[in-house]
Short mmCIF file of C-alpha atoms in Angstrom, two decimals:
data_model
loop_
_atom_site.label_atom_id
_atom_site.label_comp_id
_atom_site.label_asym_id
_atom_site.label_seq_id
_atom_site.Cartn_x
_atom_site.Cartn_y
_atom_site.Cartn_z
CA UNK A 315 -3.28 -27.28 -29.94
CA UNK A 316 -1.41 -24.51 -32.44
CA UNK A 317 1.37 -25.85 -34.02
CA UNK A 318 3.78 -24.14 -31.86
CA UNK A 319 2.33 -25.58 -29.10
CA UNK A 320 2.64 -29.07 -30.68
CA UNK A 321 5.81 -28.20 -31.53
CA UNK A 322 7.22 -27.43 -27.45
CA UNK A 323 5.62 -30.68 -26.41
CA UNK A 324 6.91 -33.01 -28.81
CA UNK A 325 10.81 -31.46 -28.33
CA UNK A 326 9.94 -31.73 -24.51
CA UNK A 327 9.01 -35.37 -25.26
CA UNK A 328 5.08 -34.71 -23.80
CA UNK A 329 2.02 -37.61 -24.21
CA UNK A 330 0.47 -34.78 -25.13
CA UNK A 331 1.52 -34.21 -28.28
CA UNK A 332 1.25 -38.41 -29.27
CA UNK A 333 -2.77 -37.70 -28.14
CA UNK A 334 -2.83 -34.86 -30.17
CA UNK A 335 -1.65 -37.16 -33.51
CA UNK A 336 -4.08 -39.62 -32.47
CA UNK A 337 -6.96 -37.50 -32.07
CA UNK A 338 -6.21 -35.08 -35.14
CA UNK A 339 -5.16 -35.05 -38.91
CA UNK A 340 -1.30 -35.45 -38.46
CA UNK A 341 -0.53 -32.87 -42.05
CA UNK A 342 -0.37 -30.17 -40.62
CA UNK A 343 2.40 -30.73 -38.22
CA UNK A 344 4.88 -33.22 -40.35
CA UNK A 345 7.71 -30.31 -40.02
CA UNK A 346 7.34 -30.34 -36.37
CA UNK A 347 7.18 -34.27 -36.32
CA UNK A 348 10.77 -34.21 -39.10
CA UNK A 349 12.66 -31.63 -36.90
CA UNK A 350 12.19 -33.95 -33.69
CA UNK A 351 13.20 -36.72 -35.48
CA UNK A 352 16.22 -35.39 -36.86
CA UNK A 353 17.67 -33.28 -33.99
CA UNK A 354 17.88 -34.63 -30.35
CA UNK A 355 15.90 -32.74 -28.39
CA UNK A 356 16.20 -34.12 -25.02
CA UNK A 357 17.47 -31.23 -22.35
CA UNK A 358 19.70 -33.49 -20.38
CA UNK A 359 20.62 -36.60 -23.04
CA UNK A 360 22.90 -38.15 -20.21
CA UNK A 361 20.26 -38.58 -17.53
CA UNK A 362 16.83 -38.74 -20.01
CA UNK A 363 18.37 -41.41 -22.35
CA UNK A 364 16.89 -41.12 -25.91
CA UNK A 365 13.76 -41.17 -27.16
CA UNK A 366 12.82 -43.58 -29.88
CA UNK A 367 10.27 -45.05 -28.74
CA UNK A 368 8.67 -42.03 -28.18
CA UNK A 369 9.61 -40.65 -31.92
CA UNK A 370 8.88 -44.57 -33.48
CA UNK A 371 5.28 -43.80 -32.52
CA UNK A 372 4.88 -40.12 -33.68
CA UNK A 373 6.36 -40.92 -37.03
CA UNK A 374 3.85 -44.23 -37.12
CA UNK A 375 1.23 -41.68 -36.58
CA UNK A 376 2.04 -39.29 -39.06
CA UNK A 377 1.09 -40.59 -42.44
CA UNK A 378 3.97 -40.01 -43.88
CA UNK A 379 6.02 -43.27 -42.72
CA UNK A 380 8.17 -43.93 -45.82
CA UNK A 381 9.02 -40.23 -46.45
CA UNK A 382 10.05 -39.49 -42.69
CA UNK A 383 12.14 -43.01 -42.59
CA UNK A 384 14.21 -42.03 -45.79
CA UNK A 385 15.07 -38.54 -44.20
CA UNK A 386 16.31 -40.61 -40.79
CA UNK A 387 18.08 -42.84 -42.55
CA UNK A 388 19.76 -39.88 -44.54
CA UNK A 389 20.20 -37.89 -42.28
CA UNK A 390 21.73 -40.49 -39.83
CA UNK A 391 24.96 -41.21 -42.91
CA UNK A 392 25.40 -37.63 -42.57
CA UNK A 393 24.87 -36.12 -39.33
CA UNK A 394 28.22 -34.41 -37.61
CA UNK A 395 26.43 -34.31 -33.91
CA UNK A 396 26.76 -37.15 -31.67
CA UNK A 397 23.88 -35.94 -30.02
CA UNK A 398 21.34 -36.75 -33.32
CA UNK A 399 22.89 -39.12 -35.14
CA UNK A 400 22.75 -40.76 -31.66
CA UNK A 401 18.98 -40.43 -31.80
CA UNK A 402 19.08 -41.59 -35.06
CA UNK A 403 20.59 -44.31 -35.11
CA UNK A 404 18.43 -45.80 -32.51
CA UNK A 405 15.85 -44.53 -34.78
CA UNK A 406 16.80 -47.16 -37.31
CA UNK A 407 17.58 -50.03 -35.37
CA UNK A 408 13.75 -50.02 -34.39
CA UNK A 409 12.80 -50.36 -37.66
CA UNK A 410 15.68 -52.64 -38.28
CA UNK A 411 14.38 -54.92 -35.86
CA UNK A 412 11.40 -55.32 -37.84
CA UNK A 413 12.92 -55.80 -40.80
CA UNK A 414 13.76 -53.25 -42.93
CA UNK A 415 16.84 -53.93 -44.77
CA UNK A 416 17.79 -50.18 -45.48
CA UNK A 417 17.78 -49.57 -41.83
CA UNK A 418 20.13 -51.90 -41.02
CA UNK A 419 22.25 -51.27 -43.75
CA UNK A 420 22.09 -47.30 -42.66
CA UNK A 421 23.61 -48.35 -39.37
CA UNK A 422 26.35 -50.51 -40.50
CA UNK A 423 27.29 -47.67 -43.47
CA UNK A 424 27.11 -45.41 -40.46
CA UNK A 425 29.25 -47.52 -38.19
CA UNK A 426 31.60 -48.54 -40.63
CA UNK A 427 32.25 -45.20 -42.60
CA UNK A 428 32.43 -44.00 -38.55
CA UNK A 429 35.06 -46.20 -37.65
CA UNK A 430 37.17 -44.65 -40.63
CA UNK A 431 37.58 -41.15 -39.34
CA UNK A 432 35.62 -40.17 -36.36
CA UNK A 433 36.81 -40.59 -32.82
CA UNK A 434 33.85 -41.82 -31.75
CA UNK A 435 32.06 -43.85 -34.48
CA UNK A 436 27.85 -44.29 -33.74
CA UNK A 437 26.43 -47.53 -33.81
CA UNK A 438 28.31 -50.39 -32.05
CA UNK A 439 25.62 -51.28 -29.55
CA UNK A 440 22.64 -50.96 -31.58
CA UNK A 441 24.36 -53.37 -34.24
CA UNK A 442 25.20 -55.57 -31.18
CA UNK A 443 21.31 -55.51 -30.20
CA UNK A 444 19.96 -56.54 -33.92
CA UNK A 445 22.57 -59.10 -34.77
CA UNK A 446 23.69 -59.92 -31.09
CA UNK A 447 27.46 -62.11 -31.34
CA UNK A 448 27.81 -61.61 -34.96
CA UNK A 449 27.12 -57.96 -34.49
CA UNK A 450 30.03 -57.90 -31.81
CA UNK A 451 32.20 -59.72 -33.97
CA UNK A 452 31.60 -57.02 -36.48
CA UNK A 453 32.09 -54.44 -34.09
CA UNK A 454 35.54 -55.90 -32.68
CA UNK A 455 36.49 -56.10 -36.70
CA UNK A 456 36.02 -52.74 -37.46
CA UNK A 457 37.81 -51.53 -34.57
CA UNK A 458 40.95 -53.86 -34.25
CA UNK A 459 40.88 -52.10 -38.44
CA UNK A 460 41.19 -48.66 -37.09
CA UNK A 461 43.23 -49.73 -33.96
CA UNK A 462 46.43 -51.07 -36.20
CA UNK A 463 46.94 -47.82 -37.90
CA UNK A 464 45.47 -45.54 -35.07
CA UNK A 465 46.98 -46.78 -31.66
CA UNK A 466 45.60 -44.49 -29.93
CA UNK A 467 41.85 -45.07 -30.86
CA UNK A 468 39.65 -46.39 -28.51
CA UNK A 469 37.01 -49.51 -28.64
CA UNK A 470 34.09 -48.51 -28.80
CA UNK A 471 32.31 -51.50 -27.10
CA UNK A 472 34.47 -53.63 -24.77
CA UNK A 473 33.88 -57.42 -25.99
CA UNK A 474 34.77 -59.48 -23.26
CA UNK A 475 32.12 -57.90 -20.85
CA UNK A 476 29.50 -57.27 -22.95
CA UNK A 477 26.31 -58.73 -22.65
CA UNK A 478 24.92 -60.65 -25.53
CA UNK A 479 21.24 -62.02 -25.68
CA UNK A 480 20.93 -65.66 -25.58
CA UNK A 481 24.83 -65.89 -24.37
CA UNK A 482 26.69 -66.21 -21.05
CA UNK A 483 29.94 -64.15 -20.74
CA UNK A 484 31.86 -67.24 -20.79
CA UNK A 485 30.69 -68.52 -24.37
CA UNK A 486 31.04 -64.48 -25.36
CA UNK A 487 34.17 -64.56 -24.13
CA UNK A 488 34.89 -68.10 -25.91
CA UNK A 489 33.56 -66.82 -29.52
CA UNK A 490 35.74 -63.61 -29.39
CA UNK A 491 38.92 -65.75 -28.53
CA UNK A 492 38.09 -68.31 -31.49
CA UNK A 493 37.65 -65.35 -33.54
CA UNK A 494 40.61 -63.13 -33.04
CA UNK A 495 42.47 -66.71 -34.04
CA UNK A 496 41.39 -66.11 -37.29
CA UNK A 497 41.18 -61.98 -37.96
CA UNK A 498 44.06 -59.90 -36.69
CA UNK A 499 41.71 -57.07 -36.57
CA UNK A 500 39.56 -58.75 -33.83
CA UNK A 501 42.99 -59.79 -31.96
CA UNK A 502 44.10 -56.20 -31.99
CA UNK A 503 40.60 -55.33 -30.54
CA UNK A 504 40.53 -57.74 -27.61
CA UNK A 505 44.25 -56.96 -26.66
CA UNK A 506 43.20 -53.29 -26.94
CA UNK A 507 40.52 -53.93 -24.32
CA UNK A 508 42.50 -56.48 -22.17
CA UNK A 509 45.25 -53.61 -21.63
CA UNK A 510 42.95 -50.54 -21.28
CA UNK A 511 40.84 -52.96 -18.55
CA UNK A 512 44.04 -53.53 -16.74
CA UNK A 513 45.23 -49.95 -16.51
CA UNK A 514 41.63 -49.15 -15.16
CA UNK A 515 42.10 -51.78 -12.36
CA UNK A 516 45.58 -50.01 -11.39
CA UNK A 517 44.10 -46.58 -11.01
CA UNK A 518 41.52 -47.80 -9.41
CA UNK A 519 43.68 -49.13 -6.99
CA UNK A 520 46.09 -45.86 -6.80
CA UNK A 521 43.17 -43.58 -6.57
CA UNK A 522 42.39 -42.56 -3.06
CA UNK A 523 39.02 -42.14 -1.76
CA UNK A 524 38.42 -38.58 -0.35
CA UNK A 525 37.30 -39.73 3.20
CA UNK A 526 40.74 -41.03 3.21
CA UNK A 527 42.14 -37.48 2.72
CA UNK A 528 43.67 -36.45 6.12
CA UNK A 529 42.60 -32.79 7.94
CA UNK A 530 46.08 -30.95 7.14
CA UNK A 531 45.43 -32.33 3.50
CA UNK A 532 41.94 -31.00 3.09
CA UNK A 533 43.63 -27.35 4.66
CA UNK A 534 46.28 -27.51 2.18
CA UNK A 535 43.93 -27.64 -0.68
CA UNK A 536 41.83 -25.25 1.09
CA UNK A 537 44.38 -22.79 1.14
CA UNK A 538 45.82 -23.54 -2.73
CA UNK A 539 43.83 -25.37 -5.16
CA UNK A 540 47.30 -26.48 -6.48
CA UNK A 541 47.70 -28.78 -4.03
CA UNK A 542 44.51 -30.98 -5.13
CA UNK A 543 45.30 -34.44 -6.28
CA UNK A 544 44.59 -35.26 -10.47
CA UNK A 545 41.86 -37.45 -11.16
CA UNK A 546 39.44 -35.61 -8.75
CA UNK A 547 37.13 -32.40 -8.56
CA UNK A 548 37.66 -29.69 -6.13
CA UNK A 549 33.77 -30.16 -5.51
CA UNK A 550 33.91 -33.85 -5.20
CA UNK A 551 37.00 -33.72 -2.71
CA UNK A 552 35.43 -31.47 -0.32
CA UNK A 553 31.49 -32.62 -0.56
CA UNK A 554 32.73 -36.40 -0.03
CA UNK A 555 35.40 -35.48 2.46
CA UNK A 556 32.66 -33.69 4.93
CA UNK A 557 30.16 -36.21 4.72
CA UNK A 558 32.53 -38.53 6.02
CA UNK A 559 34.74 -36.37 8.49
CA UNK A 560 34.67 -36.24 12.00
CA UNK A 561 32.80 -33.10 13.57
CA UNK A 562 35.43 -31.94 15.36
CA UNK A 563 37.64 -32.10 11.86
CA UNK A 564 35.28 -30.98 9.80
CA UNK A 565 35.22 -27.65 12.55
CA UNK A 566 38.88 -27.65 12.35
CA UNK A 567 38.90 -27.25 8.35
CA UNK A 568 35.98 -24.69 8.73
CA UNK A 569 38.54 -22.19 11.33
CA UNK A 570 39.22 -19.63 8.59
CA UNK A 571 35.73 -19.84 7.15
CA UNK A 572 33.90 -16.90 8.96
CA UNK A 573 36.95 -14.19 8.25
CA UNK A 574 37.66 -15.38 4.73
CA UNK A 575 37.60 -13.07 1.66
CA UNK A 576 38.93 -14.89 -1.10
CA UNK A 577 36.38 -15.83 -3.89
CA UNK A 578 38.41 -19.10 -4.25
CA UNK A 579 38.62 -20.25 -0.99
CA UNK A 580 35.08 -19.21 -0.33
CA UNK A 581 33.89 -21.54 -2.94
CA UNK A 582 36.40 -24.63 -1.82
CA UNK A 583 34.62 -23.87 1.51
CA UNK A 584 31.04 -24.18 0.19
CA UNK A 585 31.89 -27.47 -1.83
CA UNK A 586 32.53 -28.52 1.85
CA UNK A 587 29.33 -27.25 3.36
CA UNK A 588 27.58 -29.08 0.44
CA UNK A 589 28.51 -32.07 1.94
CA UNK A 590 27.54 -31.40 5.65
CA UNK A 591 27.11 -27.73 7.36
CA UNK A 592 27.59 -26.93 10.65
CA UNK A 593 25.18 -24.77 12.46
CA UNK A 594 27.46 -21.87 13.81
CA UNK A 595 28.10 -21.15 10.34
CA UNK A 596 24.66 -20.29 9.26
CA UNK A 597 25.38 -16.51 9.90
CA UNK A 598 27.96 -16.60 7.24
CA UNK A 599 26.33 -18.48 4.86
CA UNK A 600 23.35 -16.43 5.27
CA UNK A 601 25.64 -13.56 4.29
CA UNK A 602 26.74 -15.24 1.09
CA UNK A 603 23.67 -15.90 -0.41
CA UNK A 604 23.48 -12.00 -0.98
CA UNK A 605 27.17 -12.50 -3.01
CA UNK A 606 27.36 -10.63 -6.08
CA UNK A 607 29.27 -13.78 -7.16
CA UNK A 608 26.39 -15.96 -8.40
CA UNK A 609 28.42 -18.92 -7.93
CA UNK A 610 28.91 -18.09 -4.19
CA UNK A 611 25.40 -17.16 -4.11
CA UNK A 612 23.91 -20.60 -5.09
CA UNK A 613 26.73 -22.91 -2.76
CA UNK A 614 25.48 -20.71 -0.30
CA UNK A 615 22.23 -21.84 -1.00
CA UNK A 616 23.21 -25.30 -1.33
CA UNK A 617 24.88 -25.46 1.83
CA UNK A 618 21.75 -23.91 3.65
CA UNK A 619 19.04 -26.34 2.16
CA UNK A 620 20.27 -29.12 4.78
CA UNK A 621 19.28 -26.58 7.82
CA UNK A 622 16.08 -26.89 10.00
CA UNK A 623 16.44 -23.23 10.68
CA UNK A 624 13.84 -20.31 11.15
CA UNK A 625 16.35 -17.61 9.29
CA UNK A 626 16.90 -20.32 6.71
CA UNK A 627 12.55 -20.37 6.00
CA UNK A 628 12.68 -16.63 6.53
CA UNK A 629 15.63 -16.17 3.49
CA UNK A 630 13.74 -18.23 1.21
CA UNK A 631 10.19 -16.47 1.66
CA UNK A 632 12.00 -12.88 1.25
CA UNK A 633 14.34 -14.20 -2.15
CA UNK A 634 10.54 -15.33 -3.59
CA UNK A 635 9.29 -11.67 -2.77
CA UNK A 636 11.98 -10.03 -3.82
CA UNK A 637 11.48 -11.80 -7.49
CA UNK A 638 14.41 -13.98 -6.85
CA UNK A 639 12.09 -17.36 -7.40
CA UNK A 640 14.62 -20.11 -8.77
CA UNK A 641 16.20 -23.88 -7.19
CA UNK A 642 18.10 -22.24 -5.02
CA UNK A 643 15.57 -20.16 -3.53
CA UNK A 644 13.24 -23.03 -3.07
CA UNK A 645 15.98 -25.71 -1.90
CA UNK A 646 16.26 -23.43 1.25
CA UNK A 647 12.23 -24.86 1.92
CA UNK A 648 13.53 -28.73 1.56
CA UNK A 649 13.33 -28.74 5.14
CA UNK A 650 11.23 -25.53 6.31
CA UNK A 651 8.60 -25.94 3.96
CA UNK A 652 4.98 -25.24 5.62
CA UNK A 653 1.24 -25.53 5.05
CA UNK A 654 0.47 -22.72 3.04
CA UNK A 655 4.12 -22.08 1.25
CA UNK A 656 2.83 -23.90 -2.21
CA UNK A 657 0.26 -21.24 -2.48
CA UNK A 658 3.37 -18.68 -2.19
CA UNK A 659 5.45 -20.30 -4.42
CA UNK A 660 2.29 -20.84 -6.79
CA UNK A 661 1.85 -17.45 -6.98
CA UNK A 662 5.47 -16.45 -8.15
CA UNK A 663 5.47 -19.21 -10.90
CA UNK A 664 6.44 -17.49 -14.28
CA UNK A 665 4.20 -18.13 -16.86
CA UNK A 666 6.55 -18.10 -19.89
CA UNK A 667 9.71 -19.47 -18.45
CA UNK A 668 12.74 -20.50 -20.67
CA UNK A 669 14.05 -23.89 -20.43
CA UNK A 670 16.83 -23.51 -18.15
CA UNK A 671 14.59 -21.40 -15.43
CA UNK A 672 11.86 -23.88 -16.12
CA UNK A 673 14.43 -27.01 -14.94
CA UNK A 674 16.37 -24.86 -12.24
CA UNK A 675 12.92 -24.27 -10.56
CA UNK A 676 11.70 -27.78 -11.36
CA UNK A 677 15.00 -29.32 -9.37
CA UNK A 678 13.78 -26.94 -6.49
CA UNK A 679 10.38 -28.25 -6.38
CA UNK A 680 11.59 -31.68 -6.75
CA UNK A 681 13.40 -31.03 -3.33
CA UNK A 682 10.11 -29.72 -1.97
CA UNK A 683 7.93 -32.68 -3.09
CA UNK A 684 10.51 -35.32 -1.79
CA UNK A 685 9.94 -34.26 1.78
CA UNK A 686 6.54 -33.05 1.52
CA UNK A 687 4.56 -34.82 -1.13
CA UNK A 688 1.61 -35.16 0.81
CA UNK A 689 1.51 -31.01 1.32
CA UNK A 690 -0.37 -28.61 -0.78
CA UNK A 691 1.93 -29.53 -4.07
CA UNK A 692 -0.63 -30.14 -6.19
CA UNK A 693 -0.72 -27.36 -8.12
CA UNK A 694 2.96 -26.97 -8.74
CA UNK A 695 3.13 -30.59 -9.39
CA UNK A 696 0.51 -29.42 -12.66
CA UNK A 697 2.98 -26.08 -13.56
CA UNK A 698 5.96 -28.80 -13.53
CA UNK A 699 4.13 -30.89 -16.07
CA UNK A 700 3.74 -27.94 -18.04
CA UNK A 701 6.85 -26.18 -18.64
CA UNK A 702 10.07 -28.32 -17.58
CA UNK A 703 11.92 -29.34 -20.45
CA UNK A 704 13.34 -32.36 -18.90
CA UNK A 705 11.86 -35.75 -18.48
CA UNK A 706 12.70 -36.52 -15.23
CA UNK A 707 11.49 -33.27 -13.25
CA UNK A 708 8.16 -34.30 -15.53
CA UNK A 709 8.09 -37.44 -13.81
CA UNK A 710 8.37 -36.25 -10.47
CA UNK A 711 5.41 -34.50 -10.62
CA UNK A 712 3.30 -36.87 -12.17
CA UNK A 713 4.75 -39.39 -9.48
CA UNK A 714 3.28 -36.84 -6.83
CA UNK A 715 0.09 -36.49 -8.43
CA UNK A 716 -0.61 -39.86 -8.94
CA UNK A 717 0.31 -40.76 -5.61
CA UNK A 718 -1.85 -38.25 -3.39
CA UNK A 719 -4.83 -39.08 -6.06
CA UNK A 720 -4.97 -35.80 -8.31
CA UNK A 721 -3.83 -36.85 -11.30
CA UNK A 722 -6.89 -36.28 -13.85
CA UNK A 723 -7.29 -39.49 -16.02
CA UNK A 724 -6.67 -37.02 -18.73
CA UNK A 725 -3.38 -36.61 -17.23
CA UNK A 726 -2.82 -40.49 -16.85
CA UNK A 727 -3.71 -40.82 -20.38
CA UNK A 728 -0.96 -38.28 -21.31
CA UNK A 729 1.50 -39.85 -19.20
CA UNK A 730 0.93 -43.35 -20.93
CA UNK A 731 2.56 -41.71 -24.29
CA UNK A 732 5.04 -39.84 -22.14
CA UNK A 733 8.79 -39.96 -23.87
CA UNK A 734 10.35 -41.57 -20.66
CA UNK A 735 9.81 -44.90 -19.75
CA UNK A 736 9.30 -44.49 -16.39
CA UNK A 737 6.58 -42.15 -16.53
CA UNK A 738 4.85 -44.81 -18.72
CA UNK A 739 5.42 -47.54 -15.99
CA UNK A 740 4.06 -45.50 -13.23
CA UNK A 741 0.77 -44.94 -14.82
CA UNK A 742 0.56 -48.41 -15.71
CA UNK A 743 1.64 -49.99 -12.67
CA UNK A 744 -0.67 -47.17 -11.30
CA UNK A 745 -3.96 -48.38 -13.41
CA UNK A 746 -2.90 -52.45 -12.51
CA UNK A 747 -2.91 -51.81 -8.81
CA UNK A 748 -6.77 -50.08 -8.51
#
C-alpha cells in the first residue's frame, strides 16, 4: 500500500488501513495517521458518528503515542471547527478514561474556555461520560455562568433528562434540584431548560402534521410557495402529505401536473410524487428526467424509482449507455432490476470516482441490493467497498457479501477494524454464528 493509498483509506475510515499498521513499520505514514487525527474526516458526520475508536487504535499502532496525543490535545484547545475539535475531543476522553490527567484536563479547558465565547461550546457529554453526575453538575455550572449574562445562550446538555450511569432520572433529577439550591449558576441552568422544554411541548402541540393538511391547502401551496406553513419543508409537506392522501386527492392535486411549465411548481409537484406516484403520470415524468434543470431531473428520477414499469427499466439502461451512470440512474432499477443488469452496471463503474459520485452511486446501489441482494451484486458490492467515502454505503455492501457467502476472509478481517461499529458487529456476529 503507497502512502496515498494509506492515506484514502484511513480518511474513508477503511480496516484496511488498521491491517496495514499492523502488518508494516508504522514511520512512514505518521503524517497520514496526524492529519486523520486532527481533521474529521468522516463524509457524512451526522449519520457516520465519529470515529475514535477507529483513530484510538491507529494512533496505538503508530509508535509515536505520546507525540500524536500532545498534538490532539493541542490541537483540540485550539481548533475553530466543530467538526474536529468534535473528533477531538472524543479523542481525549478515551484516553481520559484511562487515566491520563492531561486529557481530561484538555476537555474541561476546552469546555470551559468554550462556554466563555462560543455558541456552541465542545465537550459537555464527554465530561458527563468520564465523571458521570459530577460532570453534569459541572456542565449545568458553566452554563447557568454564561446563561446570566447571555440570555439568549442555549444549554448545551439538558440536565433533567439526561442519562447518567449508575443513576435513575429521578435521583438525576433529585441531585440537580439539591444543587441549584446552592449555585445560582446551576438554578439559572435548570430554569433555562425547564422553559425551553415547555415551549417545545407547545409547538409540538401547534404544529400540524402534513396528512392533516386538507386538498385545497396542498393546491394553494402548489400554486404559491408563500402559502406554506413555517416550521416545515416544501419537500416534507408534499412527500408526507401523498403518502398519506387519498387516491382520488392525491389525483385531484396532480390536475395541473401534465400541462405545467413552471420550474417551481414542477418541483412542489415532484416532492409530491416522491411520496407516492401515480401511474398515468409516468409519461410526464419520463419527460422530466431529460430536464435541463438537474434538480427536476433527479425528482424525476426519484419519483420513477417506485414504478414496476418496462419504460421505467428501459430509461435507466439507456441513461447508463449514454454515460449518465449515477443514484438516480440506478434508483430507476430498485424495482426493474434483472439477471444480468449488475454485469451492465459493472461495466460502467468509474474507476477513479470523486467522493461525491462515489456516494451518489453507492446510495443507488444500496437501492439495488435492498431488493435484490441475492442477484448478481457481488461484484458491485466489492467496487462499493472500494471507493465510497461513507461508512454506511461501506456497510451495505459488506452486509451483502457476507450474507450471500462472498465475502473473502480477507475481507472479514478488514471489516473487523472497519471505522463503524456496525460493520465490526456484523463480522463478528457473522464469525459467532458459523
Amino acid at each position: 500500500m503507497t502512502r496515498d493509498q494509506f492515506r484514502k483509506a484511513l480518511q474513508k475510515g477503511q480496516g484496511r488501513a488498521i491491517l496495514h499498521l499492523l502488518q508494516n513499520d508504522p514511520a512512514p505514514y505518521l503524517d497520514e495517521i496526524l492529519y486523520a487525527c486532527l481533521h474529521n474526516t468522516t463524509y457524512d458526520q451526522e449519520c457516520e458518528g465519529t470515529r475514535e475508536d477507529y483513530l484510538f487504535e491507529a494512533i496505538n499502532l503508530s509508535g509515536r503515542l505520546d507525540f500524536l496525543k500532545s498534538e490532539v490535545f493541542e490541537k483540540l484547545l485550539t481548533s475553530t471547527d466543530n467538526r474536529d475539535a468534535s473528533q477531538l475531543v472524543e479523542l481525549a476522553r478515551l484516553f481520559a478514561e484511562r487515566g491520563d490527567s492531561n486529557a481530561r484536563e484538555a476537555i474541561y479547558k476546552r469546555f470551559d474556555n468554550g462556554c466563555e465565547h462560543e455558541k456552541y461550546p465542545i465537550g459537555s457529554y464527554s465530561i458527563v461520560e468520564l465523571d458521570r453526575l459530577d460532570g453534569l453538575l459541572h456542565v449545568m455550572e458553566q452554563n447557568g455562568k454564561r446563561m446570566l449574562r447571555d440570555p439568549d445562550f442555549e444549554p448545551t446538555v439538558y440536565g433533567n433528562k439526561h442519562e447518567v450511569t449508575g443513576l435513575t432520572i429521578l435521583e438525576v433529577r433529585h441531585a440537580i434540584r439539591m444543587a441549584s439550591k446552592q449555585s445560582q449558576n446551576i438554578q439559572a441552568c435548570r430554569a433555562k431548560i425547564a422553559s425551553e422544554q415547555r415551549t417545545y411541548r407547545t409547538h409540538r402541540v401547534d404544529r400540524r402534521s402534513p396528512k392533516d393538511f386538507t386538498l385545497p391547502e396542498i393546491k394553494s401551496v402548489i400554486d404559491d410557495a408563500a402559502n406554506k406553513p413555517n416550521g416545515i419543508s416544501l419537500f416534507y409537506l408534499f412527500r408526507s402529505w401523498a403518502h398519506h392522501a387519498t387516491e382520488n386527492d392525491l389525483r385531484l392535486a396532480a390536475l395541473g401536473f401534465p400541462r405545467e411549465l413552471d420550474s417551481d411548481r414542477i418541483k412542489r409537484y415532484l416532492y409530491m410524487f416522491s411520496g407516492r406516484s401515480l401511474s398515468e403520470m409516468i409519461d410526464r415524468l419520463l419527460e422530466l428526467t431529460r430536464d435541463d434543470d438537474t434538480e427536476i431531473e433527479r425528482l424525476a428520477c426519484l419519483a420513477l424509482k417506485k414504478r414496476k414499469d418496462v419504460r421505467v427499466r428501459e430509461l435507466a439502461l439507456q441513461r447508463i449507455a449514454d454515460g449518465k451512470l449515477n443514484g438516480s440512474t440506478l434508483s430507476l432499477l430498485k424495482h426493474n432490476y434483472q439477471q444480468g443488469d449488475g454485469k451492465t452496471i459493472q461495466d460502467a463503474l468509474p474507476a477513479d470516482p470523486d467522493d461525491h459520485l462515489a456516494h451518489d452511486i453507492g446510495m443507488g446501489l444500496r437501492d439495488i441490493f435492498e431488493e435484490y441482494p441475492e442477484r448478481d451484486c457481488v461484484q458491485l458490492s466489492f467496487w462499493l467497498v472500494d471507493h465510497t467515502p461513507c461508512a454506511m454505503c461501506r456497510f451495505a455492501a459488506i452486509k451483502t457479501l457476507v450474507e450471500s457467502g462472498s465475502a473473502p476472509q480477507s475481507l472479514i478481517e478488514e471489516a473487523r477494524h472497519d471505522c463503524y461499529s456496525d460493520t465490526r458487529a456484523l463480522v463478528s456476529t457473522a464469525q459467532q454464528q458459523e
